[in-house]
Structure formats: C-alpha cells, structure tokens
Tab-separated table of C-alpha atoms in Angstrom:
chain	number	residue	atom	x	y	z
A	1	MET	CA	41.724	113.448	249.011
A	2	ARG	CA	38.570	112.068	247.416
A	3	GLY	CA	39.848	109.530	245.906
A	4	HIS	CA	36.401	107.168	245.121
A	5	TRP	CA	36.110	106.727	240.187
A	6	ARG	CA	31.891	107.719	239.686
A	7	GLN	CA	30.590	106.833	235.614
A	8	ARG	CA	27.643	108.430	234.074
A	9	PRO	CA	24.794	106.054	235.003
A	10	GLY	CA	23.658	103.265	232.728
A	11	GLU	CA	28.038	102.452	231.349
A	12	SER	CA	28.105	99.605	233.808
A	13	GLU	CA	27.397	96.872	231.278
A	14	ILE	CA	29.496	98.091	228.621
A	15	ARG	CA	31.684	98.530	231.193
A	16	GLU	CA	32.186	95.073	233.573
A	17	LYS	CA	31.443	93.586	229.148
A	18	GLY	CA	34.231	95.612	228.336
A	19	GLU	CA	32.105	96.047	224.479
A	20	PHE	CA	31.610	99.069	222.236
A	21	PRO	CA	29.010	97.337	220.330
A	22	LEU	CA	28.860	101.237	218.275
A	23	ALA	CA	32.706	101.502	218.058
A	24	ARG	CA	32.576	98.583	216.935
A	25	ALA	CA	29.449	97.767	214.192
A	26	ALA	CA	31.271	101.326	212.900
A	27	LEU	CA	34.829	99.827	212.689
A	28	GLN	CA	33.168	96.194	211.100
A	29	SER	CA	31.048	98.099	208.402
A	30	ASP	CA	33.053	101.028	207.144
A	31	THR	CA	35.698	100.529	204.867
A	32	ARG	CA	35.834	103.404	202.931
A	33	PRO	CA	38.640	105.962	202.828
A	34	SER	CA	37.899	108.579	205.437
A	35	LEU	CA	36.942	111.499	204.367
A	36	ARG	CA	38.055	113.513	207.984
A	37	ARG	CA	41.645	113.120	209.498
A	38	GLN	CA	41.062	110.105	212.346
A	39	ILE	CA	43.911	110.827	214.847
A	40	MET	CA	44.582	108.633	217.112
A	41	TYR	CA	48.418	108.782	218.026
A	42	ILE	CA	51.606	106.682	219.947
A	43	ASN	CA	54.558	107.899	222.157
A	44	PHE	CA	52.086	109.158	224.331
A	45	TRP	CA	50.606	108.377	228.693
A	46	TYR	CA	46.586	107.332	228.189
A	47	ALA	CA	44.357	106.770	230.792
A	48	ALA	CA	43.100	103.212	230.802
A	49	GLU	CA	41.448	102.838	233.602
A	50	ARG	CA	40.237	104.027	237.664
A	51	SER	CA	42.527	101.763	239.544
A	52	GLU	CA	39.801	100.241	241.942
A	53	LYS	CA	37.431	99.100	238.738
A	54	LEU	CA	41.284	96.384	239.246
A	55	THR	CA	40.872	93.729	241.607
A	56	ALA	CA	44.174	91.621	241.627
A	57	ASP	CA	42.616	88.095	240.780
A	58	LYS	CA	40.806	89.224	237.520
A	59	PRO	CA	42.724	90.900	234.196
A	60	ILE	CA	40.021	93.283	232.958
A	61	ARG	CA	40.330	93.872	229.034
A	62	VAL	CA	39.818	97.194	227.835
A	63	ARG	CA	40.095	99.102	224.306
A	64	MET	CA	42.357	101.822	222.925
A	65	LEU	CA	43.735	103.252	219.887
A	66	SER	CA	41.347	100.682	218.488
A	67	HIS	CA	43.479	97.727	219.644
A	68	GLU	CA	42.538	95.539	222.630
A	69	PHE	CA	44.321	95.102	225.733
A	70	VAL	CA	44.685	93.292	228.886
A	71	LEU	CA	45.613	94.932	232.704
A	72	PHE	CA	46.067	92.186	235.332
A	73	ARG	CA	47.980	91.900	238.340
A	74	ASP	CA	50.639	90.761	239.737
A	75	SER	CA	51.699	89.004	243.117
A	76	LYS	CA	52.601	92.250	244.288
A	77	GLY	CA	50.116	94.422	243.667
A	78	LYS	CA	51.654	96.153	240.237
A	79	ALA	CA	49.391	96.809	236.890
A	80	HIS	CA	50.749	95.061	234.402
A	81	CYS	CA	49.498	96.305	230.540
A	82	LEU	CA	49.774	93.871	227.454
A	83	SER	CA	48.547	93.530	223.546
A	84	ASP	CA	45.689	90.873	224.468
A	85	THR	CA	46.236	88.882	222.051
A	86	CYS	CA	47.491	85.527	222.143
A	87	ILE	CA	50.038	84.453	219.953
A	88	HIS	CA	49.612	81.515	219.257
A	89	ARG	CA	45.724	81.225	218.367
A	90	GLY	CA	44.286	84.622	218.824
A	91	ALA	CA	42.435	84.402	222.054
A	92	ALA	CA	42.302	86.940	224.278
A	93	LEU	CA	44.433	86.655	227.392
A	94	SER	CA	41.504	88.864	229.140
A	95	GLY	CA	39.584	85.748	229.354
A	96	GLY	CA	42.074	84.029	230.675
A	97	LYS	CA	43.215	84.003	234.348
A	98	VAL	CA	46.077	85.783	237.011
A	99	MET	CA	48.491	83.055	238.078
A	100	GLY	CA	51.339	84.972	240.320
A	101	ASP	CA	53.353	87.207	238.581
A	102	CYS	CA	51.347	86.632	234.874
A	103	VAL	CA	48.008	86.720	232.837
A	104	GLN	CA	47.175	82.886	231.191
A	105	CYS	CA	45.509	82.497	228.213
A	106	PRO	CA	41.974	80.479	228.938
A	107	TYR	CA	42.360	78.331	225.342
A	108	HIS	CA	45.495	76.954	225.906
A	109	GLY	CA	47.003	77.774	229.479
A	110	TRP	CA	50.753	79.868	228.148
A	111	GLN	CA	51.427	82.132	230.283
A	112	TYR	CA	52.754	85.525	230.050
A	113	ASN	CA	54.259	87.689	232.787
A	114	GLY	CA	54.422	91.539	233.697
A	115	SER	CA	56.985	92.537	230.027
A	116	GLY	CA	55.427	90.638	228.011
A	117	ARG	CA	57.274	87.511	227.459
A	118	CYS	CA	55.524	84.196	227.825
A	119	VAL	CA	57.385	81.559	230.461
A	120	SER	CA	55.323	78.816	230.041
A	121	ILE	CA	53.943	76.640	227.087
A	122	PRO	CA	51.800	73.478	228.703
A	123	SER	CA	51.746	71.147	225.646
A	124	LEU	CA	55.726	70.936	225.944
A	125	GLY	CA	55.605	69.310	229.588
A	126	PRO	CA	57.458	70.532	232.903
A	127	GLU	CA	60.385	71.001	230.879
A	128	GLY	CA	58.271	73.992	228.579
A	129	ARG	CA	59.314	77.042	230.114
A	130	LYS	CA	63.048	76.287	228.592
A	131	LYS	CA	61.850	75.761	225.451
A	132	VAL	CA	59.943	78.901	225.111
A	133	PRO	CA	60.657	80.273	221.090
A	134	PRO	CA	62.484	83.561	221.097
A	135	ARG	CA	59.085	85.003	219.354
A	136	GLY	CA	57.550	84.040	222.651
A	137	GLN	CA	56.304	87.341	223.363
A	138	VAL	CA	53.485	89.884	223.466
A	139	ASP	CA	54.017	93.726	223.620
A	140	GLY	CA	53.849	94.505	226.879
A	141	TYR	CA	53.496	98.696	227.786
A	142	PRO	CA	55.341	100.496	230.711
A	143	THR	CA	52.313	101.536	232.679
A	144	GLU	CA	51.738	103.839	236.240
A	145	GLU	CA	49.044	104.510	238.539
A	146	ARG	CA	47.935	107.927	239.719
A	147	TYR	CA	45.073	110.282	240.995
A	148	GLY	CA	43.410	106.618	240.975
A	149	LEU	CA	43.478	106.009	237.582
A	150	ILE	CA	45.666	103.360	235.300
A	151	PHE	CA	48.127	105.405	232.999
A	152	VAL	CA	49.730	102.913	230.351
A	153	PHE	CA	52.047	104.364	228.012
A	154	LEU	CA	51.483	103.050	224.458
A	155	GLY	CA	54.669	103.401	222.594
A	156	ASP	CA	57.876	102.616	221.712
A	157	LEU	CA	59.754	105.457	222.558
A	158	PRO	CA	63.041	104.737	225.898
A	159	GLU	CA	62.036	106.024	229.084
A	160	GLU	CA	63.883	109.635	229.014
A	161	GLU	CA	61.549	110.387	225.749
A	162	ARG	CA	58.549	109.974	226.755
A	163	PRO	CA	56.078	112.616	227.695
A	164	PRO	CA	55.072	113.229	230.915
A	165	ILE	CA	51.674	112.044	232.119
A	166	MET	CA	49.573	115.402	232.480
A	167	PRO	CA	50.074	116.252	236.817
A	168	ILE	CA	47.703	118.383	238.654
A	169	PRO	CA	49.682	120.230	241.418
A	170	GLU	CA	46.739	120.741	243.157
A	171	TRP	CA	46.548	116.652	244.263
A	172	GLY	CA	47.166	115.762	247.798
A	173	LYS	CA	47.812	119.335	248.873
A	174	ASP	CA	45.667	120.565	251.611
A	175	GLY	CA	43.334	123.350	250.762
A	176	TRP	CA	41.937	120.851	247.616
A	177	ARG	CA	39.180	118.277	247.712
A	178	ALA	CA	39.005	116.821	244.416
A	179	ASN	CA	35.777	114.891	242.726
A	180	THR	CA	36.445	112.615	240.265
A	181	MET	CA	34.279	110.517	237.583
A	182	ASP	CA	34.152	108.936	234.223
A	183	TYR	CA	31.835	108.636	230.955
A	184	HIS	CA	31.962	107.177	227.848
A	185	TRP	CA	30.476	109.093	224.684
A	186	ASN	CA	30.093	108.349	220.798
A	187	ALA	CA	32.453	111.096	219.754
A	188	ASN	CA	35.968	111.398	218.351
A	189	TYR	CA	38.624	112.631	221.008
A	190	GLU	CA	40.097	115.348	219.325
A	191	ARG	CA	36.580	116.799	219.107
A	192	ALA	CA	35.938	116.551	222.456
A	193	VAL	CA	39.290	118.461	223.360
A	194	GLU	CA	38.540	120.900	220.725
A	195	ASN	CA	34.891	121.523	222.657
A	196	GLY	CA	37.312	121.883	225.857
A	197	LEU	CA	39.725	124.346	225.045
A	198	ASP	CA	36.837	126.594	223.141
A	199	PRO	CA	36.637	129.319	225.278
A	200	ALA	CA	32.913	131.025	222.391
A	201	HIS	CA	30.923	127.366	223.254
A	202	ASN	CA	29.909	128.531	227.261
A	203	GLU	CA	27.630	130.913	226.143
A	204	PHE	CA	25.181	129.091	224.337
A	205	VAL	CA	25.941	125.585	225.666
A	206	HIS	CA	26.031	126.126	229.651
A	207	PRO	CA	23.185	128.300	231.329
A	208	THR	CA	25.005	128.900	234.426
A	209	HIS	CA	28.575	130.165	232.163
A	210	GLY	CA	27.136	132.865	230.486
A	211	TYR	CA	23.728	134.534	228.730
A	212	SER	CA	22.521	132.380	226.407
A	213	GLY	CA	23.742	135.309	223.379
A	214	GLU	CA	20.819	137.339	225.127
A	215	ARG	CA	23.454	140.014	225.752
A	216	ALA	CA	24.399	143.095	222.489
A	217	GLU	CA	27.409	143.338	223.411
A	218	TYR	CA	28.995	139.895	224.424
A	219	LYS	CA	32.173	139.433	222.579
A	220	VAL	CA	35.355	136.714	223.600
A	221	ASN	CA	37.602	139.542	225.007
A	222	GLU	CA	41.630	138.667	224.926
A	223	LEU	CA	43.063	135.373	225.071
A	224	ARG	CA	45.829	135.573	227.230
A	225	ILE	CA	48.558	132.356	226.120
A	226	ASP	CA	51.121	131.044	226.859
A	227	HIS	CA	52.261	127.444	225.962
A	228	HIS	CA	54.750	125.119	227.020
A	229	ASP	CA	56.893	122.140	226.479
A	230	HIS	CA	54.042	119.890	225.502
A	231	GLY	CA	50.935	122.434	224.489
A	232	PHE	CA	49.612	125.273	225.598
A	233	GLU	CA	46.952	127.087	228.106
A	234	PHE	CA	45.235	130.551	227.939
A	235	MET	CA	42.759	133.223	230.482
A	236	HIS	CA	40.642	135.343	229.833
A	237	THR	CA	38.233	137.705	231.213
A	238	PHE	CA	34.389	137.315	230.746
A	239	GLN	CA	31.388	138.418	232.199
A	240	SER	CA	28.973	136.076	234.153
A	241	PRO	CA	25.955	135.411	235.674
A	242	PRO	CA	25.482	134.838	239.811
A	243	LEU	CA	25.363	131.197	240.169
A	244	LYS	CA	21.864	129.879	240.156
A	245	ASN	CA	22.178	126.941	242.705
A	246	TRP	CA	21.381	126.778	246.046
A	247	LEU	CA	24.969	126.345	247.407
A	248	MET	CA	26.817	127.341	244.433
A	249	LYS	CA	25.260	130.896	245.276
A	250	ARG	CA	27.721	131.103	248.966
A	251	ILE	CA	30.204	130.887	246.244
A	252	ARG	CA	29.292	133.483	243.978
A	253	ASN	CA	25.694	135.651	244.209
A	254	TYR	CA	26.545	138.755	242.025
A	255	ASP	CA	26.387	139.806	238.452
A	256	GLY	CA	30.322	140.627	237.257
A	257	PRO	CA	33.930	139.241	234.980
A	258	LEU	CA	34.615	135.597	235.519
A	259	ASP	CA	38.610	134.110	235.369
A	260	ALA	CA	38.585	130.903	233.600
A	261	GLY	CA	40.590	128.990	230.734
A	262	SER	CA	41.772	125.960	229.536
A	263	GLY	CA	44.977	123.574	228.429
A	264	HIS	CA	45.803	121.187	226.403
A	265	HIS	CA	48.725	118.902	227.622
A	266	GLY	CA	49.314	116.221	224.676
A	267	PRO	CA	47.004	115.106	222.104
A	268	ASN	CA	44.553	113.959	224.438
A	269	GLY	CA	45.205	115.448	227.438
A	270	LEU	CA	42.767	118.493	228.799
A	271	TYR	CA	42.593	121.325	231.779
A	272	THR	CA	40.651	123.832	232.411
A	273	TYR	CA	40.475	126.914	235.464
A	274	ILE	CA	37.398	128.686	236.953
A	275	HIS	CA	38.107	131.522	239.162
A	276	LEU	CA	34.659	132.138	240.386
A	277	THR	CA	36.683	134.517	242.898
A	278	PRO	CA	40.014	136.035	242.852
A	279	THR	CA	40.720	132.785	245.914
A	280	LYS	CA	38.053	130.430	245.164
A	281	TRP	CA	38.644	127.859	242.122
A	282	PHE	CA	37.495	124.982	240.536
A	283	HIS	CA	40.094	122.902	238.723
A	284	GLN	CA	39.829	120.625	236.457
A	285	TYR	CA	41.460	117.573	234.863
A	286	VAL	CA	40.623	115.467	231.821
A	287	TRP	CA	42.369	112.197	230.190
A	288	GLU	CA	40.528	111.794	226.773
A	289	THR	CA	41.708	108.494	226.041
A	290	PRO	CA	39.745	106.992	222.287
A	291	VAL	CA	38.794	104.260	222.232
A	292	ASP	CA	39.221	104.369	218.866
A	293	GLU	CA	38.629	106.898	215.909
A	294	HIS	CA	34.487	107.198	216.896
A	295	TYR	CA	34.289	106.145	220.773
A	296	LEU	CA	36.161	107.612	223.669
A	297	HIS	CA	36.598	106.853	227.506
A	298	THR	CA	36.916	110.647	230.106
A	299	PHE	CA	38.123	110.545	232.924
A	300	LEU	CA	37.766	114.036	234.940
A	301	VAL	CA	39.102	114.609	238.189
A	302	SER	CA	38.419	117.871	239.902
A	303	MET	CA	39.771	120.319	241.972
A	304	ARG	CA	37.806	122.707	243.758
A	305	ASN	CA	39.987	124.966	247.426
A	306	CYS	CA	36.074	126.072	248.222
A	307	MET	CA	32.848	124.171	249.763
A	308	ILE	CA	34.893	121.731	251.902
A	309	PRO	CA	33.475	121.990	254.790
A	310	LYS	CA	34.818	119.825	258.321
A	311	ASN	CA	31.379	118.164	258.781
A	312	LYS	CA	31.174	115.592	256.613
A	313	TRP	CA	27.901	114.822	256.602
A	314	PHE	CA	27.651	118.584	254.677
A	315	LEU	CA	31.431	117.104	253.559
A	316	LYS	CA	29.058	114.289	251.481
A	317	ILE	CA	26.389	117.218	249.993
A	318	ALA	CA	29.361	119.620	248.906
A	319	ASP	CA	30.284	116.187	247.090
A	320	ASP	CA	27.143	115.662	245.929
A	321	ASN	CA	26.343	119.156	244.517
A	322	MET	CA	29.586	118.669	242.397
A	323	ASP	CA	29.234	115.400	241.355
A	324	LYS	CA	25.732	116.798	240.127
A	325	ARG	CA	27.091	119.913	237.803
A	326	ASN	CA	30.172	117.926	236.768
A	327	PHE	CA	27.280	115.366	235.150
A	328	ALA	CA	24.959	118.026	234.391
A	329	ILE	CA	28.062	120.118	232.290
A	330	ALA	CA	29.549	117.154	230.353
A	331	GLU	CA	25.937	116.265	229.325
A	332	GLN	CA	25.478	119.399	227.799
A	333	ASP	CA	28.478	119.386	226.218
A	334	ARG	CA	27.910	115.705	224.602
A	335	THR	CA	24.183	117.229	223.471
A	336	VAL	CA	26.177	119.530	221.735
A	337	ILE	CA	29.362	116.894	220.123
A	338	GLU	CA	28.283	113.239	219.765
A	339	LYS	CA	26.299	115.626	217.018
A	340	LEU	CA	29.258	117.254	214.737
A	341	ASP	CA	29.475	116.170	211.563
A	342	PRO	CA	32.574	115.372	209.957
A	343	VAL	CA	32.211	113.344	213.417
A	344	CYS	CA	36.619	114.356	212.944
A	345	THR	CA	37.211	117.309	212.139
A	346	PRO	CA	37.887	117.847	208.327
A	347	ALA	CA	40.801	116.822	205.873
A	348	GLU	CA	40.746	119.839	204.281
A	349	ARG	CA	41.208	122.094	207.906
A	350	SER	CA	42.054	125.467	206.238
A	351	THR	CA	39.139	125.253	203.087
A	352	ARG	CA	36.191	123.063	205.457
A	353	GLU	CA	35.883	124.932	208.025
A	354	LEU	CA	35.020	128.835	208.804
A	355	LEU	CA	37.494	129.907	211.522
A	356	MET	CA	37.230	132.797	213.464
A	357	PRO	CA	39.375	134.993	215.789
A	358	ALA	CA	38.270	133.577	218.956
A	359	ASP	CA	38.913	129.647	217.201
A	360	LYS	CA	43.227	130.299	217.564
A	361	VAL	CA	43.503	127.821	220.021
A	362	ILE	CA	41.323	124.815	218.325
A	363	TRP	CA	43.929	125.341	215.400
A	364	LEU	CA	46.884	126.242	217.718
A	365	TYR	CA	46.259	122.849	218.967
A	366	ARG	CA	46.253	121.533	215.414
A	367	GLU	CA	49.243	123.400	214.636
A	368	ARG	CA	50.380	120.935	217.706
A	369	LEU	CA	48.583	117.546	216.102
A	370	GLN	CA	50.627	118.604	212.784
A	371	GLN	CA	53.115	118.378	214.490
A	372	TRP	CA	52.876	114.815	216.489
A	373	ASP	CA	52.197	113.702	212.770
A	374	ASP	CA	55.207	115.332	211.578
A	375	MET	CA	57.198	113.055	213.588
A	376	GLY	CA	55.673	109.927	212.751
A	377	TRP	CA	53.413	108.803	215.574
A	378	ARG	CA	50.193	108.975	214.566
A	379	ILE	CA	48.521	105.766	213.350
A	380	ASP	CA	47.086	105.356	209.881
A	381	ALA	CA	43.713	104.632	210.410
A	382	ASP	CA	42.100	103.992	207.317
A	383	GLU	CA	45.159	101.337	206.410
A	384	LEU	CA	44.517	99.799	210.021
A	385	LYS	CA	40.295	99.388	209.463
A	386	ARG	CA	41.358	98.622	204.898
A	387	MET	CA	43.923	95.924	206.234
A	388	ARG	CA	41.591	94.329	208.714
A	389	ALA	CA	38.530	93.813	206.508
A	390	LYS	CA	41.011	92.270	203.836
A	391	ARG	CA	43.395	90.160	206.301
A	392	ASN	CA	41.378	89.703	209.029
A	393	VAL	CA	44.645	90.013	210.437
A	394	VAL	CA	45.820	91.515	213.975
A	395	TYR	CA	48.513	94.508	214.940
A	396	ALA	CA	49.664	95.865	217.951
A	397	ILE	CA	50.869	99.444	219.297
A	398	PRO	CA	54.299	98.721	219.571
A	399	SER	CA	55.926	98.574	222.434
A	400	PRO	CA	59.613	100.200	223.709
A	401	ALA	CA	60.942	96.324	223.534
A	402	ARG	CA	60.234	96.378	219.930
A	403	ARG	CA	63.635	98.373	220.137
A	404	LYS	CA	65.778	95.647	222.232
A	405	SER	CA	63.746	93.107	219.460
A	406	GLN	CA	62.802	92.028	216.112
A	407	ALA	CA	61.112	88.818	217.048
A	408	TRP	CA	57.992	88.741	216.971
A	409	VAL	CA	54.481	87.078	215.784
A	410	LEU	CA	52.166	90.569	215.038
A	411	ASP	CA	53.498	93.929	212.789
A	412	PRO	CA	53.138	96.973	214.772
A	413	VAL	CA	50.244	98.951	213.592
A	414	PRO	CA	50.665	100.997	210.352
A	415	LEU	CA	51.355	104.457	210.611
A	416	VAL	CA	51.242	108.048	208.703
A	417	GLU	CA	54.222	109.119	206.903
A	418	PRO	CA	55.762	112.020	208.087
A	419	ARG	CA	54.488	115.056	205.206
A	420	PRO	CA	57.409	117.060	203.227
A	421	THR	CA	55.638	120.252	204.496
A	422	ALA	CA	52.381	121.238	206.710
A	423	GLN	CA	50.870	124.409	205.423
A	424	PRO	CA	49.447	126.476	208.465
A	425	LEU	CA	46.358	127.067	209.955
A	426	ARG	CA	45.239	130.009	209.609
A	427	ALA	CA	42.321	131.881	211.523
A	428	VAL	CA	39.865	134.907	210.475
A	429	GLY	CA	42.303	137.991	211.526
A	430	ALA	CA	44.367	136.071	213.246
C-alpha cells in the first residue's frame, strides 16, 4: 500500500502558512447578500489534513467551513482538533506549542486539552488549574485517522447519530495499489462534486475518456442508479478510444465500450469507478473539503488492481505514471470549474439552469442536499459574512459537547432555518 501523499506543484508556500489569500479577500471584501446558494454543512466528517503533515512537536492551522481550527497530537500521538480561537483574548492556538497532552496559547499560556477544556491559566498562579471557570472551554471535535488522512467531525451530533466516514473497501487488500494526492482549487466544493458525478463532461473535458464530440452518434446512455443511506451511485457504458499513454496501452489498446460511474457519500464525498476491461479497474475516492464557499481542498485516493509489477523500479514508474495522469485529469477539470459562473449553483435551481436527462444525477445530488437543508444543518453563509463585517465577531462550529453544556464564550455559527416546503427539481425528459 502506497501512503505518501503528493500535492500539486506551487502549493507548498500556501500550505505552510495555512492561508488562502483569494478566499480571505472574497470573504472580507464582499458583504452583500448572495444571489448564489452557498452550501456548507455541519454534522459531517471532513478531511482536514494529511496525517504525515501533523507532527508531534507543532500544532497546525486548517481552515474548513469558513472557520479556523487547530490540529495537534498529544503525548500518545493521537490527533485532536479544536476551534483555533483562544477564548481569553482571541489568539490563534495554532500559533502556540504542544505541551504534553495540551496545546498552549502563544499569547498568555492558557492550555487546552484534546477535548477543548482549559486546564491551566498561568496568571492565576499555581492553583490556576482549580480555578478555571465553567466557560473555560473551546469546541473540540471527534477525529479519526484513516487512509493517511485526519478526518474531523464538524458538528454536534452524538456518536450514534453521526454518518460514517466514506469507506474505501479496497484499502489494504491484496491485489490493490493506492496513489494519493491533494490539491487546492479556487472553486466551490459543490461544483467540484457535481463535476465528478457528471457523466456528460468526459467526452469534452478529458480527451483520453472520449472523442471530443467528434462522433455524430454520441449520446449519454442510460444511467444505472442505486441509492444508499448517504447518497447514490451509478454506472453506465460508453464508447472509449484506445488509451494513448504508452503504459496505459498495456491495459487497453482498443476502441470499444467502457463501464464507468460515480457516486457520492454525504455532501462532500465522491467516488468514481473506471472499469477499463472486465478485470482491470481504477476506483478513486475524493473528499472535497470546503475551505469556505469560494475555495476547496481536495484529497484523492486512487486505487487500482492493475499496473502493479513486482519489481520495485517498475512499480515506481507505474506509480509516477498514475500520479501524472491524475494530476493531468484534475487540471483539465480545474480549468473549467474555476471559471463557472455563478461560482456556486444558482439559488433558483429549477429555472436558472436548463437541465437535460444526462443531468439526472446532478439534481439527485441537489435533492439530497435539500434533505440536509431541511434537517437544519446548512450554515447561513450570508448571515455569517454579514455579522462578521458588522460586529467583528467570531463564531464556532458547534461540537458534541454543546449538547451537554451551555457554558460557552463563542456563539455557534448561524444556521439556515429549514424550509417548510422544498420544490422538487426536474430535468427535461426526466
């Protein structure tokens, strides 16, 4: 199993600083009510960072759902995630240091344990630990490490009610090989998920997948759709040209039908199946983590059951070839997605777009989003932006501890009230 995570060239400086200039500029300068539907949800698992990125000696800052978080490891190596704002005077905890099982604020030395509880206030003297007020806590979030990633549950649901992390059934199994990478886009994460689900774009965006619309008989064939508890998936068959890459030709060197499909798990989990032949398969799993409504951080795990030579030198060639292919395909998508207008899907969904039967999976995804809207899990991005500009206020994503305690300094992020009725989406011919 290959566990080294790769990132797109040119991102190192941004990632080291933990800053996203374009996203921050948009957030700070534009306070007008949005004409777009800006969708971000609490109560789901989000990929926060690569496990290898978080060392034992230093906390790091990550931005998700338009909020700042601190990640750190305790003395046993377990990863923790807290709201990054110290409740004393607003310092970033991520700028501090790890002290045993706690993260220490760089401003006045307050220490918070992995659950977010303040356990030491130095200015109170040696007895300070015993004098921490009940409100001496920040939100702490459940964390799990899988597939070389740190996942954080951003929400207040109790453990028994939380949706699961999107699984990778092939992970660790004999006969499968993993390639992993991550990258950033100046795009809304929902647009990226819809792109991954879209069966009609491959013909025109990815030259290796189709014929660029040159065949007069081209059409999107019937989609075989199956629903599950956390989304849906589909498969379909289409004509595909011979693969051009010298190594990929060893797998498929003929023109003919190819089975492929995609599915989603929650609002931001996406997976794609590409069956090049009846026995040679690529399965890709993607977590689209919204930095905010304008910017996303993508984590990709690409599994394959072919191109796995026993010779280490040839295996490295195969891995590098897969990395280059995955980067190239991601770049082909990025050039389109970053220029979509509007940035987010239109608020008037059934009238501001002319959907076709091939878009059935798009409106199925949006209907599932509407269900989570109706559960009251959607962040009110417009209200959040307005209140930050008006009051210079800091909010927190609510954690499970808020169901047991009312003693908090920061208010929870504003959420959109569920709509009394939701109009179903319809595609032409659907």
